[in-house]
Coordinates of C-alpha atoms in Angstrom, one line a residue:
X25 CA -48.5 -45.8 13.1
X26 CA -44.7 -45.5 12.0
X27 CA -43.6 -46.8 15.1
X28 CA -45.5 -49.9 14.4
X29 CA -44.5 -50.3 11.3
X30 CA -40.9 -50.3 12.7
X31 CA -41.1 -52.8 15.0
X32 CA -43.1 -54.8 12.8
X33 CA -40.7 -54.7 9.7
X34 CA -37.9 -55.1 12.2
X35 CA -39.4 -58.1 13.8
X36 CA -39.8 -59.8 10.2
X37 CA -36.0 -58.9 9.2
X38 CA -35.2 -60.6 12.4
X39 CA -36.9 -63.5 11.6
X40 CA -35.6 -63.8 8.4
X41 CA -32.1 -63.0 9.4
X42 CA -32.2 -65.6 12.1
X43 CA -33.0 -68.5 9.2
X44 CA -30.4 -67.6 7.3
X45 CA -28.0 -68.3 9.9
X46 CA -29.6 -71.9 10.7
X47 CA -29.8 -73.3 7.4
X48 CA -25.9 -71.4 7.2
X49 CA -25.6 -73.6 9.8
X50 CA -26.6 -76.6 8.7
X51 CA -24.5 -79.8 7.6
X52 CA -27.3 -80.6 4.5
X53 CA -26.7 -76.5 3.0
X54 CA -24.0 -76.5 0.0
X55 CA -21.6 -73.9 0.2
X56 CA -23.5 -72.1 -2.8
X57 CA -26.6 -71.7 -1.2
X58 CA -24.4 -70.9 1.9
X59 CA -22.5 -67.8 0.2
X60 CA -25.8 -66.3 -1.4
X61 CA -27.8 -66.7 1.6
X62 CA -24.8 -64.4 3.7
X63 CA -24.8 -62.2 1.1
X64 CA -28.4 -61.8 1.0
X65 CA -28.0 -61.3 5.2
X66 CA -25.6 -58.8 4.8
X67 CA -27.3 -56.5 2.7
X68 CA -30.3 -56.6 4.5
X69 CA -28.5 -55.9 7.7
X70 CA -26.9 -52.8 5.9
X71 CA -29.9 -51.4 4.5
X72 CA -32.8 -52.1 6.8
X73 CA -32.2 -48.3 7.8
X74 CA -33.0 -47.1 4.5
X75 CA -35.4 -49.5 3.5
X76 CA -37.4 -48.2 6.2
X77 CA -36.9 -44.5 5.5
X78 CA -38.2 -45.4 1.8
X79 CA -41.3 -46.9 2.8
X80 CA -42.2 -44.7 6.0
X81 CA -44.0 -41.6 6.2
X82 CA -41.4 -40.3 9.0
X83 CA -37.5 -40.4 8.6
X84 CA -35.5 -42.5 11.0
X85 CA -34.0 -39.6 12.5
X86 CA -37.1 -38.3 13.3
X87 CA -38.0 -41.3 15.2
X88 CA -35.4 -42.0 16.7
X89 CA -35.4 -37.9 18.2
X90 CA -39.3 -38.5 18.9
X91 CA -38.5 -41.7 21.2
X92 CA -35.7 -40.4 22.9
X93 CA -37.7 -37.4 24.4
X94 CA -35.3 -34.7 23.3
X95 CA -37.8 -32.1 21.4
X96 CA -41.2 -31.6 21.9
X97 CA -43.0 -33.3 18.9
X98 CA -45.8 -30.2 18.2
X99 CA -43.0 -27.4 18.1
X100 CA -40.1 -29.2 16.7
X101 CA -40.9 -32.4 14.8
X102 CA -41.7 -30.4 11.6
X103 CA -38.9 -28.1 11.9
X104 CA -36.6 -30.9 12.2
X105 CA -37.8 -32.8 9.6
X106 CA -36.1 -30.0 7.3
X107 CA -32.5 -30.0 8.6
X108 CA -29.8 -31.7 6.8
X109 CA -28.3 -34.2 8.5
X110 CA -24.4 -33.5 8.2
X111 CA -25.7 -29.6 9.4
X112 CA -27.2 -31.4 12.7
X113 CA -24.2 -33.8 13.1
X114 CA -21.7 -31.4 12.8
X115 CA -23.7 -28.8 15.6
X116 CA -23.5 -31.8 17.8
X117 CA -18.9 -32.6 17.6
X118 CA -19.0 -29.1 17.6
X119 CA -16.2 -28.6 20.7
X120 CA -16.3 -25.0 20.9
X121 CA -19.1 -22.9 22.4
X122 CA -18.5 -20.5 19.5
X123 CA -18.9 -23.1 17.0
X124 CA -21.7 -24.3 18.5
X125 CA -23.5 -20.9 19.0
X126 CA -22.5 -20.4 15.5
X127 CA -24.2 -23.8 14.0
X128 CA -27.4 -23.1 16.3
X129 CA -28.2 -19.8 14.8
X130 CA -27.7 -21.7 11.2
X131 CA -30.1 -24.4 12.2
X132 CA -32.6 -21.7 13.5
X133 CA -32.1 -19.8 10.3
X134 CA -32.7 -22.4 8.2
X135 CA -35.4 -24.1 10.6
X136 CA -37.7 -20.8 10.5
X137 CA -36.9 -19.6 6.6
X138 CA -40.3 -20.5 5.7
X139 CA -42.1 -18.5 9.0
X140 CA -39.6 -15.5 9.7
X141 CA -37.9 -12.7 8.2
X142 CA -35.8 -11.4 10.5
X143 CA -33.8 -14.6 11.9
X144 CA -30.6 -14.1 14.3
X145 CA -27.2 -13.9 12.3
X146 CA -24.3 -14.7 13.5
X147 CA -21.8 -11.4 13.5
X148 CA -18.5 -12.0 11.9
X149 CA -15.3 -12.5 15.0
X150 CA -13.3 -9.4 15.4
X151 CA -9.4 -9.5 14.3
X152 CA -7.3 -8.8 17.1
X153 CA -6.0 -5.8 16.9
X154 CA -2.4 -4.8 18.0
X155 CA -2.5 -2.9 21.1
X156 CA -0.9 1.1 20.2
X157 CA 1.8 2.2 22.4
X158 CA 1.2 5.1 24.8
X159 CA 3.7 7.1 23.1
X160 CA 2.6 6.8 19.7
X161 CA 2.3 9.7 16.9
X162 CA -1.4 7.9 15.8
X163 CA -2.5 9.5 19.3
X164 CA -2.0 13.4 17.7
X165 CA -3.7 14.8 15.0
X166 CA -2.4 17.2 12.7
X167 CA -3.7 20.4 14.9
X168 CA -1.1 20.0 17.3
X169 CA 0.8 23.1 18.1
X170 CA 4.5 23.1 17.3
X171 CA 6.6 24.4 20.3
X172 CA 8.9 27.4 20.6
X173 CA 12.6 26.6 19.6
X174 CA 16.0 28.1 19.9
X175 CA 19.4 28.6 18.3
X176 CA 22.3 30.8 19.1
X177 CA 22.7 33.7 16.3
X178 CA 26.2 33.9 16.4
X179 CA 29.4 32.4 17.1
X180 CA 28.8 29.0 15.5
X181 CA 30.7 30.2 11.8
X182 CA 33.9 29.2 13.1
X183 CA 33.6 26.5 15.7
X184 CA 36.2 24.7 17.3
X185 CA 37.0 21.0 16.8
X186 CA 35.6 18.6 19.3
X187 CA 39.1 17.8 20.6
X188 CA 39.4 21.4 21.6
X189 CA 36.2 21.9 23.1
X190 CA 36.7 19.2 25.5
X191 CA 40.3 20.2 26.3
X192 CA 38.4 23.3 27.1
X193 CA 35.3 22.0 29.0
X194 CA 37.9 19.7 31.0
X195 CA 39.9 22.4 32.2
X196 CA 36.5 23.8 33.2
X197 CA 35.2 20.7 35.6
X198 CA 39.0 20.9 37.0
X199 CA 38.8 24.7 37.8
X200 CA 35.5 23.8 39.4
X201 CA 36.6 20.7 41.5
X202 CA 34.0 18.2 39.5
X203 CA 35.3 15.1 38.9
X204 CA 36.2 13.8 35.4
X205 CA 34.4 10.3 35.0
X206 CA 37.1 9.0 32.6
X207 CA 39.7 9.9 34.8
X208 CA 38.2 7.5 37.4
X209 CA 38.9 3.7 37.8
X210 CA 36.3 1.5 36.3
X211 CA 34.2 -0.2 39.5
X212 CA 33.7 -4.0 39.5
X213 CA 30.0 -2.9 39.3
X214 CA 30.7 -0.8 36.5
X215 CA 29.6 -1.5 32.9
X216 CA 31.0 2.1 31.7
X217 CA 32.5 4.6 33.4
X218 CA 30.4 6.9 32.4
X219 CA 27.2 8.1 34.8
X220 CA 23.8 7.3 33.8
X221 CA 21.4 7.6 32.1
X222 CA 23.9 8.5 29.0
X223 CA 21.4 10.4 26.8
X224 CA 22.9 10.9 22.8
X225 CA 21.5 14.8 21.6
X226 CA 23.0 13.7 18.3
X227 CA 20.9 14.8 15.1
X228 CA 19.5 12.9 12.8
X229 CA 21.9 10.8 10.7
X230 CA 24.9 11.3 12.9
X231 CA 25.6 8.0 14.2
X232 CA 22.5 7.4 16.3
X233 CA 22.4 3.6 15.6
X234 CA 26.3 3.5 16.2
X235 CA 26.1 4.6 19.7
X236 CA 23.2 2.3 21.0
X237 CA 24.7 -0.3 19.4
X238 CA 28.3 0.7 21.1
X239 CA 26.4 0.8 24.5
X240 CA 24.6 -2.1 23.9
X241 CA 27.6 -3.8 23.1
X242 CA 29.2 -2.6 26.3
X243 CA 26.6 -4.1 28.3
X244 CA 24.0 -1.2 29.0
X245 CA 20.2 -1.1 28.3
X246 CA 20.8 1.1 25.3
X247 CA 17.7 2.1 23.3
X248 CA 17.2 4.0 20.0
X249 CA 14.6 6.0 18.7
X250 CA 11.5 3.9 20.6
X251 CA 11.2 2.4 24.0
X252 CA 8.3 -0.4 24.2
X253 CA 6.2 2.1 25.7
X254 CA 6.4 4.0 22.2
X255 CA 8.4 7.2 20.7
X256 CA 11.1 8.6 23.6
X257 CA 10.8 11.9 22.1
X258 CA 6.7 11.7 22.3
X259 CA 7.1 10.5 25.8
X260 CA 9.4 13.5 26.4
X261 CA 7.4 16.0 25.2
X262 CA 4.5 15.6 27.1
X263 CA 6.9 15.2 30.1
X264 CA 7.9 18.3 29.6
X265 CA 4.6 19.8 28.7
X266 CA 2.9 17.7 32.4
X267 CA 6.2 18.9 34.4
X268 CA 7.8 15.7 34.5
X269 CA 11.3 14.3 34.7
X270 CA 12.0 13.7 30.8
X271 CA 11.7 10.4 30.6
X272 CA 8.9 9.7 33.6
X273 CA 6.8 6.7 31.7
X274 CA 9.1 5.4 29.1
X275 CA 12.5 4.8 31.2
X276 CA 12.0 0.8 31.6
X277 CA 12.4 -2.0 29.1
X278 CA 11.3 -5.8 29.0
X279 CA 14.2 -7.8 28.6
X280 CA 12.9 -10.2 25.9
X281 CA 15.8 -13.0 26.8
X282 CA 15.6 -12.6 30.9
X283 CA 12.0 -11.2 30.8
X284 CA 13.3 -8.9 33.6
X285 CA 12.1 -5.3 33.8
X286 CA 15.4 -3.1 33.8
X287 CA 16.2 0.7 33.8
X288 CA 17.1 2.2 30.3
X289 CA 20.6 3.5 30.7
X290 CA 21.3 5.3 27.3
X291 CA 19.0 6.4 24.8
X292 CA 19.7 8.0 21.0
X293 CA 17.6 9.5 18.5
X294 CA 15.2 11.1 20.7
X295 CA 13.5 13.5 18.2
X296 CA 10.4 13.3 15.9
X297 CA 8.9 15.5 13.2
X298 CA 5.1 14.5 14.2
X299 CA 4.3 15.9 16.7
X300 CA 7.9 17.7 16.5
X301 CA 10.1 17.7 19.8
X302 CA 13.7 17.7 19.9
X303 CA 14.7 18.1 23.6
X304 CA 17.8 20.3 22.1
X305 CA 16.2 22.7 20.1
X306 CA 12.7 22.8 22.0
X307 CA 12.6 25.7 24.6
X308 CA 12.8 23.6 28.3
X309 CA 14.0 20.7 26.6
X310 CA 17.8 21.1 27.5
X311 CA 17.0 22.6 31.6
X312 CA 14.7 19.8 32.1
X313 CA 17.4 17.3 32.0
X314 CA 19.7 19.3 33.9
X315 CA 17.1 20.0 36.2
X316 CA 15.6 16.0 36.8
X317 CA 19.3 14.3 36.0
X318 CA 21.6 16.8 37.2
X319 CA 24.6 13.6 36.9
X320 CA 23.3 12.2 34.0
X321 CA 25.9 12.1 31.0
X322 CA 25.0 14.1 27.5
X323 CA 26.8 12.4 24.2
X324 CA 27.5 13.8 21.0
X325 CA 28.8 12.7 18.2
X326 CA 29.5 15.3 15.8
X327 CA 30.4 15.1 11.7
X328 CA 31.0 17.4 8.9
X329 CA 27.6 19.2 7.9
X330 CA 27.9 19.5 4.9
X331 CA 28.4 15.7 4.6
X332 CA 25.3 15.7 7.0
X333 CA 22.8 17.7 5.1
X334 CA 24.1 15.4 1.8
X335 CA 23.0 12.4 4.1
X336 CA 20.2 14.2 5.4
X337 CA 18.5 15.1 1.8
X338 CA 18.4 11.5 0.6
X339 CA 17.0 10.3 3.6
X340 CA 13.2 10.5 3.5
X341 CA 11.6 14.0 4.2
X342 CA 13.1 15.0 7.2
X343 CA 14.0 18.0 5.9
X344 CA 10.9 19.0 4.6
X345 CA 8.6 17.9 7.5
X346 CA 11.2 20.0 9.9
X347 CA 10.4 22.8 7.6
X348 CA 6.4 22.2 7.3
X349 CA 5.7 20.9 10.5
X350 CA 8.3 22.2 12.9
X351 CA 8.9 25.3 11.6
X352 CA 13.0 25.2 11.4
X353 CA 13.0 27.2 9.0
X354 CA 11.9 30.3 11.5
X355 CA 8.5 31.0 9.8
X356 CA 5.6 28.8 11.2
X357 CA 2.9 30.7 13.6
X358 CA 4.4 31.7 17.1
X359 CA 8.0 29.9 16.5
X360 CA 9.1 32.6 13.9
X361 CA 12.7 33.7 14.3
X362 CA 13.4 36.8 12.8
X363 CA 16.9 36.1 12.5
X364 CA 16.5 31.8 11.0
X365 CA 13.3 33.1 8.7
X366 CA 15.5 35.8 7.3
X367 CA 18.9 33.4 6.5
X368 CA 16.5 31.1 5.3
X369 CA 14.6 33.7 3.2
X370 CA 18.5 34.8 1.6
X371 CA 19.5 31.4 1.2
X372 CA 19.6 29.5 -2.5
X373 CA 16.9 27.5 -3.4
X374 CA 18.4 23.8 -2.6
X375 CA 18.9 25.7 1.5
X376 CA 22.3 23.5 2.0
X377 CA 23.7 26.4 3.4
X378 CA 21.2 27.5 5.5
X379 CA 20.6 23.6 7.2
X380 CA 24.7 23.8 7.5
X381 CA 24.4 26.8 9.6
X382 CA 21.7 25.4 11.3
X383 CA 23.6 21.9 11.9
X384 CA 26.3 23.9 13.9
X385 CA 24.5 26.6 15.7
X386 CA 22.8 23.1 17.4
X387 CA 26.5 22.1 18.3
X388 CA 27.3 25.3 19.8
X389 CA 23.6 25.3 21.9
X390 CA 24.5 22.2 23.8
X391 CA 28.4 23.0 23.9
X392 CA 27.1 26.4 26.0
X393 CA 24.8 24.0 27.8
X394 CA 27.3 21.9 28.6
X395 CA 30.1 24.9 30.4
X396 CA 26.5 26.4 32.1
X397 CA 25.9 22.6 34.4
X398 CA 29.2 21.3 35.3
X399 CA 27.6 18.6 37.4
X400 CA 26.5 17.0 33.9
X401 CA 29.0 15.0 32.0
X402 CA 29.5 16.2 28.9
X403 CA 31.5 13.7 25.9
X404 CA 31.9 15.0 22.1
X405 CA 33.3 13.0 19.5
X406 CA 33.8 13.6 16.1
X407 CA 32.4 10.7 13.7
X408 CA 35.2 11.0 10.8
X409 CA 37.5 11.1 13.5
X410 CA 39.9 8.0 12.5
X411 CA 40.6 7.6 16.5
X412 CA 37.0 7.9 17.3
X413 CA 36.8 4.2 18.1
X414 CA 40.2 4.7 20.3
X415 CA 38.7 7.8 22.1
X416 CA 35.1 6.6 22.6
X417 CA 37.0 3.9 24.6
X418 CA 38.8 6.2 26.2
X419 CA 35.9 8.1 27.7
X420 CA 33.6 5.5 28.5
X421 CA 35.3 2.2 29.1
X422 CA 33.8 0.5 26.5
X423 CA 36.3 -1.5 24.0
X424 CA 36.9 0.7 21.0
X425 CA 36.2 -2.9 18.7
X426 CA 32.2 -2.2 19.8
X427 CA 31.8 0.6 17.5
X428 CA 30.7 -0.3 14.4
X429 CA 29.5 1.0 11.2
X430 CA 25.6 1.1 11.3
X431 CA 23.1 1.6 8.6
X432 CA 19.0 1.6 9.0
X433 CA 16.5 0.0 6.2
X434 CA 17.0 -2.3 4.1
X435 CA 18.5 -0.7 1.4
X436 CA 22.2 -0.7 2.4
X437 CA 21.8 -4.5 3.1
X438 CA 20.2 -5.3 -0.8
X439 CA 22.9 -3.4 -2.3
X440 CA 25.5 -5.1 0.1
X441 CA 24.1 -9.1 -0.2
X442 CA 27.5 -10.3 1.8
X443 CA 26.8 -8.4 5.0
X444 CA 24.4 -10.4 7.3
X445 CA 22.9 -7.1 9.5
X446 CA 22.8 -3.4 9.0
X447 CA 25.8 -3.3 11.9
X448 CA 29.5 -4.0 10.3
X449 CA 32.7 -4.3 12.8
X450 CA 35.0 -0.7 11.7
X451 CA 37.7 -3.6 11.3
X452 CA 35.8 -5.8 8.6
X453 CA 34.4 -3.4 6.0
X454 CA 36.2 -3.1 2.9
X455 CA 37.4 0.1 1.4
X456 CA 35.5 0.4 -1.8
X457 CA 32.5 -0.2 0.6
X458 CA 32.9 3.2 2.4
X459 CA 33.7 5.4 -0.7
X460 CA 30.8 4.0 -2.2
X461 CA 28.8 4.8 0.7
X462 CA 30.5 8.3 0.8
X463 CA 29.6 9.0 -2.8
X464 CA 25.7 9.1 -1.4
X465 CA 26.4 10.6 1.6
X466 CA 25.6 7.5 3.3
X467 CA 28.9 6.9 5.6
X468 CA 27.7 6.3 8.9
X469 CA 25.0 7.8 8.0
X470 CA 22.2 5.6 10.5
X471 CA 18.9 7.1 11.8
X472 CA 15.7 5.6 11.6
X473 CA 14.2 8.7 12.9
X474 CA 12.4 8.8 9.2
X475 CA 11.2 5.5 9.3
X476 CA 8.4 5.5 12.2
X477 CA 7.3 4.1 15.7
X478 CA 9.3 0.9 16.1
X479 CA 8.9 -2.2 18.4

């Protein structure tokens, strides 16, 4: 039997190992015969394993797994036989249970080649996915139905500056008996003096990123473009669409340095092409924040439109995706305006003065909506104004040295290696900087509505 032989060839190693260490011993042994004789016993002591797996019928590990009563000798032994021994080694350090499950369906596989077809594999781990935001454009397909929209017709040829509208609109809130925010003491509660939320209705490319970045420098929960909940204009849209206060789902952020959920207190660039909503040109948009924040604050920063459509042609495809899938250009199933199809229609081929026109009849819409809810705050600036900085201070509390000279991407910072952001202090960019910027069209020129979900 093997396990005879075993104990037999072990007993006779023994026996011989135990004479070598006697005569090693001995006083009458020369310290020749000494060092071969050790030699001899250490080699045998090494090797007595695999001397005895060269000369038996049945490997050691065998044995050793028959003896110790862990597999059933009829239905394993044979199978065993046939593993590789690092294979069954590694299976047992395995630490894991999904290495381990892993390394057991191997052994199976490989223990039952020679019997089955159709062994158990092991299906490849998953990659975690990122988790989509609830407000995300990936939840709309291309089907969805653009909204009606609205522009005035008339009276926005020849509009007045913004320094004379708000003479105008604070004359207005004085007649009426509203108070005028700016007017008022700062409390020591108080980050601004405006009321919140402050929501920004600027377009595209007309200092969006400046004004959260002012905010946010005046020590407000300012947010641009995405909340972490996903796009504010997707979350406002379906608002509107469910009945819901505007920003009902997407009006908290996670503080990532305090970890403290707080109240977002101004938001900016709240507009998307897909699926297209801009709370200003969309048909409720405008009485739905009067009618959920009646003491909420609008912001506008205005600039010169023909500057803006410059900016807004080398930016992307807004332009085109607010033709194509908004239908600003009056023509696109229910939201056709006889009056914007037809200026488009008669306008030259590169549009610039139709999107001008359409720039400031969007000025004029929320300068009407403004005069029609006097219990909204309404502040207009004008972005090449060289006292903006002096007069957003003015109406908000804020030190004038927050506003700063934004721009989104990375472009403007690889052709600018000295800046360290995409956000420049007014106060420390050169010159040359901003006429090369205003040779592109690119002065203050930062929107990432263009650039997709963020956060």
């Amino acid at each position: 039997l093997p396990e005879a032989k075993f104990r037999h060839t072990r007993k006779v190693l023994m026996s011989a190992v135990t004479t070598m260490r006697r005569y090693n011993s001995s006083p009458h042994g020369d310290m020749k015969g000494k060092i071969i004789i050790s030699f001899i016993s250490f080699i045998i002591g090494l090797q007595a394993r695999n001397v005895l797996d060269l000369f038996s019928t049945t490997s050691s590990y065998e044995i050793s797994s028959q003896s110790s009563g862990n597999y059933n000798n009829d239905a394993f032994a044979p199978q065993v036989s046939q593993l590789d021994w690092r294979n069954a080694n590694a299976a047992r350090k395995s630490t894991t249970s999904r290495y381990a499950e892993r390394n057991e369906l191997d052994a199976a596989n490989h223990a039952s080649s020679d019997t089955a077809t159709d062994a158990p594999t092991m299906a490849p781990m998953p990659k975690r996915q990122k988790e989509i935001p609830r407000f995300n454009r990936g939840n709309y397909t291309e089907t969805s139905e653009p909204l009606l929209w609205s522009l005035p017709t008339r009276g926005h040829s020849n509009l007045p500056s913004a320094d004379e509208f708000m003479k105008s609109y604070i004359a207005e809130k004085r007649r009426l008996g509203k108070d005028i925010p700016w007017e008022m003491p700062l409390g020591d509660e108080q980050a601004v003096k405006l009321p919140l939320p402050i929501i920004g209705l600027n377009f595209p490319k007309s200092a969006t990123l400046t004004l959260k970045e002012f905010f946010k420098c005046g020590g407000l929960t300012a947010i641009h473009t995405s909340a972490q909940q996903g796009r504010i204009a997707i979350c406002m849209r379906e608002n509107l669409l469910a009945g819901n206060a505007p920003l009902h789902g997407c009006n908290h952020h996670k503080s990532k340095k305090t970890r403290k959920i707080e109240p977002i207190e101004f938001i900016s660039d709240i507009g998307t092409q897909f699926p297209c909503f801009y709370s200003s040109l969309h048909e409720g948009g405008l009485e739905a924040i009067a009618e959920h924040y009646p003491h909420a604050t609008i912001m506008l920063v205005t600039r010169n439109a023909k500057s803006w459509h410059r900016s807004m042609s080398g930016w992307g495809s807004i332009l085109a995706h607010w033709r194509i899938k908004c239908g600003f250009d009056g023509n696109l199933n229910h939201t056709k305006s006889d009056y914007w199809h037809q200026r488009w229609i008669n306008s030259p081929r590169k549009k610039e003065d139709y999107w001008i026109d359409f720039y400031n009849a969007h000025t004029q819409k929320i300068r009407d909506f403004a005069m029609k809810n006097p219990s909204l705050t309404y502040v207009e600036v004008e972005l090449e104004d060289e006292n903006m900085a002096n007069k957003m201070e003015y109406y908000t509390g804020v030190p004038s040295t927050c506003v700063m000279d934004c721009h989104p991407g990375p472009k403007w910072i690889r052709e600018h290696p000295n800046v360290t952001g995409r956000c420049l202090s007014i106060g420390g960019i050169s010159q040359s900087t901003k006429v090369q910027d205003n040779s592109r069209g690119g002065d203050w020129t930062d929107d990432d509505d263009d650039t997709g979900d963020q956060r």
